[in-house]
CSV table of C-alpha atoms and ligand atoms in Angstrom, one decimal:
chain,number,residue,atom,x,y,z
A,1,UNK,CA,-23.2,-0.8,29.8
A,2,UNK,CA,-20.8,-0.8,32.7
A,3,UNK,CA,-18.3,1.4,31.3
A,4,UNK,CA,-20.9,4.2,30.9
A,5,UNK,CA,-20.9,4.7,27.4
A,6,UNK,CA,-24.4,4.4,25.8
A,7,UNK,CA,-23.6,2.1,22.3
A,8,UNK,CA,-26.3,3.3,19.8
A,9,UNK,CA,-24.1,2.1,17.0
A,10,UNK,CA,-26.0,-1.1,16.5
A,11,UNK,CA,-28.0,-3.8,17.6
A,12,UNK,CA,-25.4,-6.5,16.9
A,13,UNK,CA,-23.3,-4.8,20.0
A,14,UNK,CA,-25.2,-6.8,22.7
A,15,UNK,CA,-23.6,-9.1,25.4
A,16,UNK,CA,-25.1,-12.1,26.4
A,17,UNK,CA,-26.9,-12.4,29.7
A,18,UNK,CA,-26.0,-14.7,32.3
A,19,UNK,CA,-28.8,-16.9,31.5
A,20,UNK,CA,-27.8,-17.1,28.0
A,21,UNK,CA,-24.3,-17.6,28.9
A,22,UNK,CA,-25.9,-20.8,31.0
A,23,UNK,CA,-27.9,-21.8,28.2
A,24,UNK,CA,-24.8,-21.9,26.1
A,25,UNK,CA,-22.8,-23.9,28.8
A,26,UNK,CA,-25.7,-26.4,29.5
A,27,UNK,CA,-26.0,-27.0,25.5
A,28,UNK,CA,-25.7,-30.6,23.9
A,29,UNK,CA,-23.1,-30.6,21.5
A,30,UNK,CA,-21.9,-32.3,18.0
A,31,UNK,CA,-20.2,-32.1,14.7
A,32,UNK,CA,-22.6,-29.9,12.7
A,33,UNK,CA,-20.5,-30.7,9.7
A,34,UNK,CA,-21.7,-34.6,9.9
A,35,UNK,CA,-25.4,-33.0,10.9
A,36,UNK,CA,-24.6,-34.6,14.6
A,37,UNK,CA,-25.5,-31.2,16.3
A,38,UNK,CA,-28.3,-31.8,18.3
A,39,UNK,CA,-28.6,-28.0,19.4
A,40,UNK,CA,-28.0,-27.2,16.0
A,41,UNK,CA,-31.0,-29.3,14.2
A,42,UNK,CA,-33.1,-28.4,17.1
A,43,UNK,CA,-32.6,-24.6,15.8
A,44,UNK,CA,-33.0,-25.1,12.9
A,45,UNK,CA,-36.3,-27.0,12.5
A,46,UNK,CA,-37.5,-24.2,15.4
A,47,UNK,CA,-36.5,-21.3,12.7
A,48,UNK,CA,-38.2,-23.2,9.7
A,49,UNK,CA,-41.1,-24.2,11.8
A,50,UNK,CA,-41.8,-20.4,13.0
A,51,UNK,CA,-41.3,-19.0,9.5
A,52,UNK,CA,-43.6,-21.7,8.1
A,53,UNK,CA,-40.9,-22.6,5.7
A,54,UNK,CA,-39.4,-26.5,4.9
A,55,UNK,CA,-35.7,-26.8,6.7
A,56,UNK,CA,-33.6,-24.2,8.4
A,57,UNK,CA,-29.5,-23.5,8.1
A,58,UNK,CA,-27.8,-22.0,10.7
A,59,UNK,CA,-24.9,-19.5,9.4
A,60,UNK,CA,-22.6,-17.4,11.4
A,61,UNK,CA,-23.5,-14.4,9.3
A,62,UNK,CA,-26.9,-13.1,8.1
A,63,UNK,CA,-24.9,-11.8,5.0
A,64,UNK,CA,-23.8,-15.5,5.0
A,65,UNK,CA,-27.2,-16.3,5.2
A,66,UNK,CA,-28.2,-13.9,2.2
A,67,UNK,CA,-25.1,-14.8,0.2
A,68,UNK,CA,-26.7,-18.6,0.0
A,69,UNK,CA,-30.7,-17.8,0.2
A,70,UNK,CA,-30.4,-15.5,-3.3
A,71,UNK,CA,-27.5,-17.9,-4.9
A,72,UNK,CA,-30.1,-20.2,-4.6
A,73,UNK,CA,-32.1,-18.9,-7.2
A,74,UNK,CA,-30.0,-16.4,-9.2
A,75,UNK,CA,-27.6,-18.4,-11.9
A,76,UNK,CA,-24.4,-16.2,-12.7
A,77,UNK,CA,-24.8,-13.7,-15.0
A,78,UNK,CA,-29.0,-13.5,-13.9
A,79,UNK,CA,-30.5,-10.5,-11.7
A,80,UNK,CA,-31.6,-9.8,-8.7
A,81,UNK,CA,-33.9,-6.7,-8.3
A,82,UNK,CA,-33.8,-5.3,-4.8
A,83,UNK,CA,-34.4,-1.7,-3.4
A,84,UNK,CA,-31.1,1.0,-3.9
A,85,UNK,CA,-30.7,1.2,0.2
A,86,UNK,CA,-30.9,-2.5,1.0
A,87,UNK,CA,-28.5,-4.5,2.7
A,88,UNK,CA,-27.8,-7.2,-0.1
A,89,UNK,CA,-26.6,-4.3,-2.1
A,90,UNK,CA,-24.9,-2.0,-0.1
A,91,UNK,CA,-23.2,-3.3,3.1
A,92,UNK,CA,-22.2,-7.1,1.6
A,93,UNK,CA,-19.6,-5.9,0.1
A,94,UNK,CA,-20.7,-7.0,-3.3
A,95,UNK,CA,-20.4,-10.7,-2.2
A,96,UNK,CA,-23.2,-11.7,-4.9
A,97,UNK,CA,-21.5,-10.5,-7.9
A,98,UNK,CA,-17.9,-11.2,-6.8
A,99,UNK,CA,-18.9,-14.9,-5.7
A,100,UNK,CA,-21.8,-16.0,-7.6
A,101,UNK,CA,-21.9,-13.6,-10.5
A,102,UNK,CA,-25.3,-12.1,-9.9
A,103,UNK,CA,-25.9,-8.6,-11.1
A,104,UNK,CA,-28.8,-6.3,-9.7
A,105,UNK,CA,-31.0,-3.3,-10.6
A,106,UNK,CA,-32.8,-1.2,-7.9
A,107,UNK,CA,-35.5,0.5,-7.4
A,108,UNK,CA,-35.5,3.7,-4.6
A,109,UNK,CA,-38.4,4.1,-2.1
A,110,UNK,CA,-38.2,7.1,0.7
A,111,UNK,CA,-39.2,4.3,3.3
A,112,UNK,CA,-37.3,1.8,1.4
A,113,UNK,CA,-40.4,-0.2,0.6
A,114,UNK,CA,-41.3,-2.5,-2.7
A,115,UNK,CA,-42.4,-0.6,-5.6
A,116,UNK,CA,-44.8,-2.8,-7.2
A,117,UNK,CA,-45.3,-0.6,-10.4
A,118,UNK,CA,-41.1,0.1,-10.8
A,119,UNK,CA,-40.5,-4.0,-9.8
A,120,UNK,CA,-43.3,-4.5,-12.8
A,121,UNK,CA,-41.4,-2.1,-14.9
A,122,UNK,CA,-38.0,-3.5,-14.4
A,123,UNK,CA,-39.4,-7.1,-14.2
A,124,UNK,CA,-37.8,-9.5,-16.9
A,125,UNK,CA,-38.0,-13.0,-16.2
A,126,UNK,CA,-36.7,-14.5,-19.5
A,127,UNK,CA,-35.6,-11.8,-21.9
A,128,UNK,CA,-33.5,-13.4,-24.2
A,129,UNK,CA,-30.3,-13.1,-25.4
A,130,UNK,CA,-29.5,-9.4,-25.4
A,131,UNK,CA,-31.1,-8.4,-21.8
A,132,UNK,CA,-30.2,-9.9,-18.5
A,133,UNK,CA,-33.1,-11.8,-17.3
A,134,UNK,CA,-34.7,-11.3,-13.6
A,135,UNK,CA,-33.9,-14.3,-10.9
A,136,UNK,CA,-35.2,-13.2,-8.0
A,137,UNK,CA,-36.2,-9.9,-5.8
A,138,UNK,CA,-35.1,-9.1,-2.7
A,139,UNK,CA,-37.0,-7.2,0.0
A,140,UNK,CA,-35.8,-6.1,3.6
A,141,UNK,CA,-38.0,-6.1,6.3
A,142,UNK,CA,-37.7,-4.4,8.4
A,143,UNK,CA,-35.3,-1.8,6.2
A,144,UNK,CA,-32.2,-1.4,8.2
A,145,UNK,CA,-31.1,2.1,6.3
A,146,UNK,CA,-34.4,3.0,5.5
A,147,UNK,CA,-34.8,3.6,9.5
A,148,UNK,CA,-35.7,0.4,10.2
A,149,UNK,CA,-39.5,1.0,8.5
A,150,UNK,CA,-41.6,-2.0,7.8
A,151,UNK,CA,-43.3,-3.5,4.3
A,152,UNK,CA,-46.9,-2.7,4.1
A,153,UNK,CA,-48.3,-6.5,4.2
A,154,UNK,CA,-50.5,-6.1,1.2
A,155,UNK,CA,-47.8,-4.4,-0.7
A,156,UNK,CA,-45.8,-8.1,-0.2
A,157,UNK,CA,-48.8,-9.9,-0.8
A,158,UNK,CA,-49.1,-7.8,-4.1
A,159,UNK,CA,-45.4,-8.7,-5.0
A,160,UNK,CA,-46.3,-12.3,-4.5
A,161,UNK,CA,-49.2,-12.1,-7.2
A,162,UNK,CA,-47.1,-10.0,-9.4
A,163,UNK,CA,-43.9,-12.9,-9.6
A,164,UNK,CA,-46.4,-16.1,-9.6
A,165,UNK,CA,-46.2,-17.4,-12.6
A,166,UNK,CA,-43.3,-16.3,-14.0
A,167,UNK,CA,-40.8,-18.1,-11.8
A,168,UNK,CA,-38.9,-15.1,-10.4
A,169,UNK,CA,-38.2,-16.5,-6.9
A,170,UNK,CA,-38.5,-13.8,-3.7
A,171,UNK,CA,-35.8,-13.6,-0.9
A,172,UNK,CA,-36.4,-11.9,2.1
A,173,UNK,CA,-33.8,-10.3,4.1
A,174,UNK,CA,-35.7,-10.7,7.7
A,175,UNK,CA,-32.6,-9.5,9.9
A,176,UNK,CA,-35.1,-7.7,12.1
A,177,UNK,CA,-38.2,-9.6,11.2
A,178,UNK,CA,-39.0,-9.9,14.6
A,179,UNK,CA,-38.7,-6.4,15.0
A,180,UNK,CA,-42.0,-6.2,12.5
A,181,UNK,CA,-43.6,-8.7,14.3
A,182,UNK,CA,-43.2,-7.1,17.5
A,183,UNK,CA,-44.5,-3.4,16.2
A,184,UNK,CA,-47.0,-4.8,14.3
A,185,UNK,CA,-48.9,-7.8,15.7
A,186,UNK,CA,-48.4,-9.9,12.5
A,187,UNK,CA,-46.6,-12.9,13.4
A,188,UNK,CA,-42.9,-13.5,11.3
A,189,UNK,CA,-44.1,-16.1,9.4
A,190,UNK,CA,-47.3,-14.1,7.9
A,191,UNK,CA,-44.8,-12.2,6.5
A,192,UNK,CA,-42.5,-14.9,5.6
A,193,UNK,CA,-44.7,-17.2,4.2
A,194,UNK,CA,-44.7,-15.2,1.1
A,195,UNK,CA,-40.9,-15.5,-0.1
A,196,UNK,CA,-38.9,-18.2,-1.3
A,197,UNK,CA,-36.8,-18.0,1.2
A,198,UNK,CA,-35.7,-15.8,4.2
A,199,UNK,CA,-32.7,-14.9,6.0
A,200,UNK,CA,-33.3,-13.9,9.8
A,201,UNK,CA,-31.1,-12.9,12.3
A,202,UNK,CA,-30.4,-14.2,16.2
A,203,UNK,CA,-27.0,-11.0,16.9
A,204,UNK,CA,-29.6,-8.0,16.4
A,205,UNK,CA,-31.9,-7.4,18.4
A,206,UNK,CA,-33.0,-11.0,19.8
A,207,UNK,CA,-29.0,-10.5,21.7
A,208,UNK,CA,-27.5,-13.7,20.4
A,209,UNK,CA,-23.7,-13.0,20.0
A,210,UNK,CA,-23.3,-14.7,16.8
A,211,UNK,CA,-25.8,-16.5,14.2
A,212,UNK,CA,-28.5,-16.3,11.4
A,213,UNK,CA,-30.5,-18.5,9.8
A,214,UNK,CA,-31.6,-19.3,6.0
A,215,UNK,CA,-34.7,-21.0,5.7
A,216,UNK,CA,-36.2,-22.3,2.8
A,217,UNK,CA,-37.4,-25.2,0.7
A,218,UNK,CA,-35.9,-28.7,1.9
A,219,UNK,CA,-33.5,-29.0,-1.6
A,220,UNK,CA,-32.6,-25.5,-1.6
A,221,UNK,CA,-31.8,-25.4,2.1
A,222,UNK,CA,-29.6,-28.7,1.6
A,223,UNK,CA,-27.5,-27.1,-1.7
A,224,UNK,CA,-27.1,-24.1,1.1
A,225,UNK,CA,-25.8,-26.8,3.2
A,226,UNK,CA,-23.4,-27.8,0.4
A,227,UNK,CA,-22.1,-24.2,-0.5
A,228,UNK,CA,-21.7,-23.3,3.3
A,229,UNK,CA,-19.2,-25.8,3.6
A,230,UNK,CA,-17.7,-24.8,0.2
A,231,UNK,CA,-17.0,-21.3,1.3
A,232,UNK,CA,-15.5,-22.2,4.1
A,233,UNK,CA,-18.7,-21.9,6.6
A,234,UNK,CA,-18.5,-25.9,8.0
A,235,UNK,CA,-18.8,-25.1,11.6
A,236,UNK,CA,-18.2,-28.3,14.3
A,237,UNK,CA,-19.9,-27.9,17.9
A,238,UNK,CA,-21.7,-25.0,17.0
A,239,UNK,CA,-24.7,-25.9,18.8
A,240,UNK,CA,-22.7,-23.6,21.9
A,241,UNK,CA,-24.2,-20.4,19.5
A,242,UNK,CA,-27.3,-22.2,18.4
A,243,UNK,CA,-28.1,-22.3,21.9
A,244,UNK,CA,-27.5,-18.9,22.7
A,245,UNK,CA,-30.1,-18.5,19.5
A,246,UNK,CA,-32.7,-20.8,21.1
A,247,UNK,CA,-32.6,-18.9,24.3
A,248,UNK,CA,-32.8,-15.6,22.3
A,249,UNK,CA,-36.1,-16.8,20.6
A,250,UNK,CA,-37.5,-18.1,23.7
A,251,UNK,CA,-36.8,-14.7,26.2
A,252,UNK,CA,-35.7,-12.0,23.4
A,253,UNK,CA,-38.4,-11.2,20.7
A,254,UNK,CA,-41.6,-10.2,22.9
A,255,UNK,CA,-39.3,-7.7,24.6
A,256,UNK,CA,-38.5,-6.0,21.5
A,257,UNK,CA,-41.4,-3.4,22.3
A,258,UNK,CA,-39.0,-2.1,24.8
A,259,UNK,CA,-36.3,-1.4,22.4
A,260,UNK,CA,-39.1,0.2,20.3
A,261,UNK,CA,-40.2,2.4,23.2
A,262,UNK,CA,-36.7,3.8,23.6
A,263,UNK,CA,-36.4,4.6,20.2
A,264,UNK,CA,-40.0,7.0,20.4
A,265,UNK,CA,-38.4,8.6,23.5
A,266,UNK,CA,-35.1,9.2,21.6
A,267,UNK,CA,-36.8,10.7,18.8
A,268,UNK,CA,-39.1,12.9,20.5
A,269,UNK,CA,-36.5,14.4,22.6
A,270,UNK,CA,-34.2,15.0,19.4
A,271,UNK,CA,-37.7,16.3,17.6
A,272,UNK,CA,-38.5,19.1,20.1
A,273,UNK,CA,-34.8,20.5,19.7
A,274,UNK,CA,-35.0,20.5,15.6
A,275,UNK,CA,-38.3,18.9,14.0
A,276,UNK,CA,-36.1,19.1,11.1
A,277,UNK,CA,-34.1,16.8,12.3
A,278,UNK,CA,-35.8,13.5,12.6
A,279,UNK,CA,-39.3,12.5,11.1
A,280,UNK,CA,-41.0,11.1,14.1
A,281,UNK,CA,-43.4,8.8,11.6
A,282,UNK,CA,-40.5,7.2,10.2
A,283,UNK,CA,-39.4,5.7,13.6
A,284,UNK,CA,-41.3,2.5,13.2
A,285,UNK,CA,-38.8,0.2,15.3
A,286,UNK,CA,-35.6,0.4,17.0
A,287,UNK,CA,-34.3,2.4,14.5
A,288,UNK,CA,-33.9,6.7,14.2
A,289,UNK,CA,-32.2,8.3,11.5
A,290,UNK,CA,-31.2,11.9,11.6
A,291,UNK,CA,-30.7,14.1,9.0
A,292,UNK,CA,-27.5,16.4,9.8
A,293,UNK,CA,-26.6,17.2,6.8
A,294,UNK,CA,-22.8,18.5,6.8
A,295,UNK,CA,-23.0,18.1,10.8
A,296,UNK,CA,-23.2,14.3,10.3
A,297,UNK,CA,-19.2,13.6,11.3
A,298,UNK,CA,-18.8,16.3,13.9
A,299,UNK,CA,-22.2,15.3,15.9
A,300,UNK,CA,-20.9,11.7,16.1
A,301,UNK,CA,-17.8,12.7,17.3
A,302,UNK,CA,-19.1,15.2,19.8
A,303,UNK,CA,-21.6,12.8,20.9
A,304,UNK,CA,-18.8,10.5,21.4
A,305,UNK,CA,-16.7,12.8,23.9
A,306,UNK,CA,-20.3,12.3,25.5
A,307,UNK,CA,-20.7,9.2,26.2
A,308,UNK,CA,-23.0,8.0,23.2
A,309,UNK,CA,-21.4,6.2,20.6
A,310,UNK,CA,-23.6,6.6,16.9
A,311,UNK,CA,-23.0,6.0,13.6
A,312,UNK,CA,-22.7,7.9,9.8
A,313,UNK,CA,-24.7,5.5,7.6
A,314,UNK,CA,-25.5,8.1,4.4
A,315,UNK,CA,-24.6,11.4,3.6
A,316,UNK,CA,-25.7,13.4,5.8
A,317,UNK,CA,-27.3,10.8,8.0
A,318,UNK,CA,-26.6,9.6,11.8
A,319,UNK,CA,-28.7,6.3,12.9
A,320,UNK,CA,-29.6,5.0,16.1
A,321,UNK,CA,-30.1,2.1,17.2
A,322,UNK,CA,-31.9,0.8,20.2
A,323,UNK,CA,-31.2,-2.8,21.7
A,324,UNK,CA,-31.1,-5.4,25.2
A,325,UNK,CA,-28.3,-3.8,26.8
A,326,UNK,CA,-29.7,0.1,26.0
A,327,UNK,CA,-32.2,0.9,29.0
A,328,UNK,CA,-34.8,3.2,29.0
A,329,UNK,CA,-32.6,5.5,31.0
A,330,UNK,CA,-29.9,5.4,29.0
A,331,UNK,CA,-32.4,5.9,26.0
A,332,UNK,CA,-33.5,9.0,27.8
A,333,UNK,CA,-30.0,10.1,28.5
A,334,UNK,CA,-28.7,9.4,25.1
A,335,UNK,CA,-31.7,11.6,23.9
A,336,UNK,CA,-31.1,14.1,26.1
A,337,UNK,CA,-27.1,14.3,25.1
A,338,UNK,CA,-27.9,14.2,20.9
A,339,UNK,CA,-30.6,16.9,22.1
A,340,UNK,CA,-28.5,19.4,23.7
A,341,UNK,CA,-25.7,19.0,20.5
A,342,UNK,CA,-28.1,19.9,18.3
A,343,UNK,CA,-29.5,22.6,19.7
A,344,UNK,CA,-26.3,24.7,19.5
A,345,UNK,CA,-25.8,26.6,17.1
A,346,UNK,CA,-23.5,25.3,14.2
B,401,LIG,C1,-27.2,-6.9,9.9
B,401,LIG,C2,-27.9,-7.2,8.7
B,401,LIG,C3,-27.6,-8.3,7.9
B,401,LIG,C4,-26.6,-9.3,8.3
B,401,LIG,O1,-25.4,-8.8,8.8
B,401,LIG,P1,-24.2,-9.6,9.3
B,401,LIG,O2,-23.4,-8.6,9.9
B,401,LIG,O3,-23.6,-10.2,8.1
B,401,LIG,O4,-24.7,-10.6,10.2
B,401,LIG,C5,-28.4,-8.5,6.8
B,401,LIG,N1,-29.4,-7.7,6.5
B,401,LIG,C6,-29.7,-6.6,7.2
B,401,LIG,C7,-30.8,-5.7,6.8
B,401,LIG,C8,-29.0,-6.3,8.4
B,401,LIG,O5,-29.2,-5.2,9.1
């Protein structure tokens, strides 16, 4: 960044590039309201077509995005199950329950993964009148608080077998989906072929300033369409942000290695001034969590004074987070910084 300071607050703190910025200037434009958007339809068919799902809609918010994927399956006063950590639950400021009425149960996972045998437990897809009955479960992949740690593949294939039948509908919150495709070879849609619907977003890591998208069956996707517009989420020539998306999805998601890299170099360097301190295996993606303990507020702000901006995100815990406009430089430099703060003595 040019004012010096290293932003590892998030990934949504990218600028775009100059050739997105072009992208976005050169892009066709329409009502999306009326469904003239050109750019608009051409994202959103090229979201569906990659997840392997039916019809795409393009929201300015991925908790937009979740708000309408899971109201599409979870009638008021139903639940959603979903692990204790997860984004639906913790950082959308209960938009589920005070908008559509739907109530949740958690599991907890140290990785924040699906629990098949506590989902089975918890599981009640039509229980009558004196227990709430089960709608839909959420997973997050890759699991933003959890460190950004990715779902074993045959643990989602198990959840798949374990709801078929029983019509409990899945919903998966694929903010950094491409963050899992990148670290693990297996392409978006492998994973996203098994869920109802999914929610993916273009600000993270792919660099896009604004924009998410819900994909899903073709009926679902147009009562999203319906209940966008309802809560106030009708937006005209937005096809100047789908085309930032576009350009994101075509230059953005192979380089994600890179942010993946900088993470490993972050975390070794913090590692080999307290082991203690972060759990190298956990660092899957772009994502480092450290465990501070009461230090957590003061290592933020001393970092700050520093020149590396991070974030408190539990008790006790700092994250991390690599992205496009953090180099490998400033990745080392950043580790280098967080190293030396923790090293003296508290
Ligand atoms: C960022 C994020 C979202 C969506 O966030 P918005 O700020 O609403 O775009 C959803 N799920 C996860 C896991 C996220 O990290």
């Amino acid at each position: 960044m040019s004012s010096g300071v290293i932003d590892l607050r998030s990934d949504t703190v990218t600028r775009p590039t100059e050739q997105m910025l072009a992208a976005m200037a050169a892009a066709e434009t329409g009502d999306d309201v009326y469904g003239e958007d050109p750019t608009v339809n051409a994202l959103e068919e090229r979201v569906a077509a990659l997840l392997g799902h039916e019809a795409g809609l393009f929201t300015m918010t991925g908790s937009l995005a979740n708000v309408l994927g899971i109201r599409g399956w979870v009638a008021p006063g139903h639940e959603l199950l979903c692990e204790s950590r997860a984004h639906v639950v913790r950082a959308e400021l209960g938009a589920h329950a005070a908008m559509h009425g739907v109530t949740t149960r958690t599991w907890s996972h140290s990785r924040g993964h699906v629990d098949l045998e506590a989902i089975g437990r918890m599981m009640a897809p039509d229980a009558g009148p004196y227990l709430v009955s089960t709608a839909a479960v959420a997973v997050e992949n890759t699991h933003n608080f959890a460190g950004g740690t990715i779902q074993p593949l045959d643990q989602l294939e198990g959840l798949r077998s374990v709801v078929d039948g029983t019509g409990i509908r899945l919903h998966l919150d694929g903010a950094r989906i491409w963050n899992a495709q990148a670290a693990t070879g297996t392409p978006a849609r492998g994973y996203a072929s098994l869920f109802d619907s999914v929610s993916v977003c273009l600000s993270k890591g792919l660099g896009a300033p604004v924009g998410s998208v819900l994909v899903g069956p073709a009926d679902m996707i147009a009562e999203a369409r319906v209940w966008r517009k309802r809560l106030g989420g009708g937006w005209r020539q937005a096809g100047l942000l789908a085309a930032a998306g576009l350009h994101a999805l075509d230059h953005h998601i192979d380089r994600l290695t890179e942010d993946h890299a900088n993470a490993q170099v972050i975390a070794e360097l913090i590692a080999d001034a307290d082991d203690a301190v972060v759990d190298r295996a956990s660092v899957e993606t772009n994502i480092v969590l450290l465990m501070v303990g009461e230090r957590a507020e003061r290592l933020v702000s001393e970092a700050r004074d520093a020149g590396v901006l991070t974030g408190v995100v539990g008790p006790g815990v700092v994250r991390l987070i690599t992205h496009l406009d953090v180099t490998a430089a400033d990745a080392r430099k950043a580790g280098e910084i967080l190293a030396d703060l923790i090293r003296r003595p508290s």
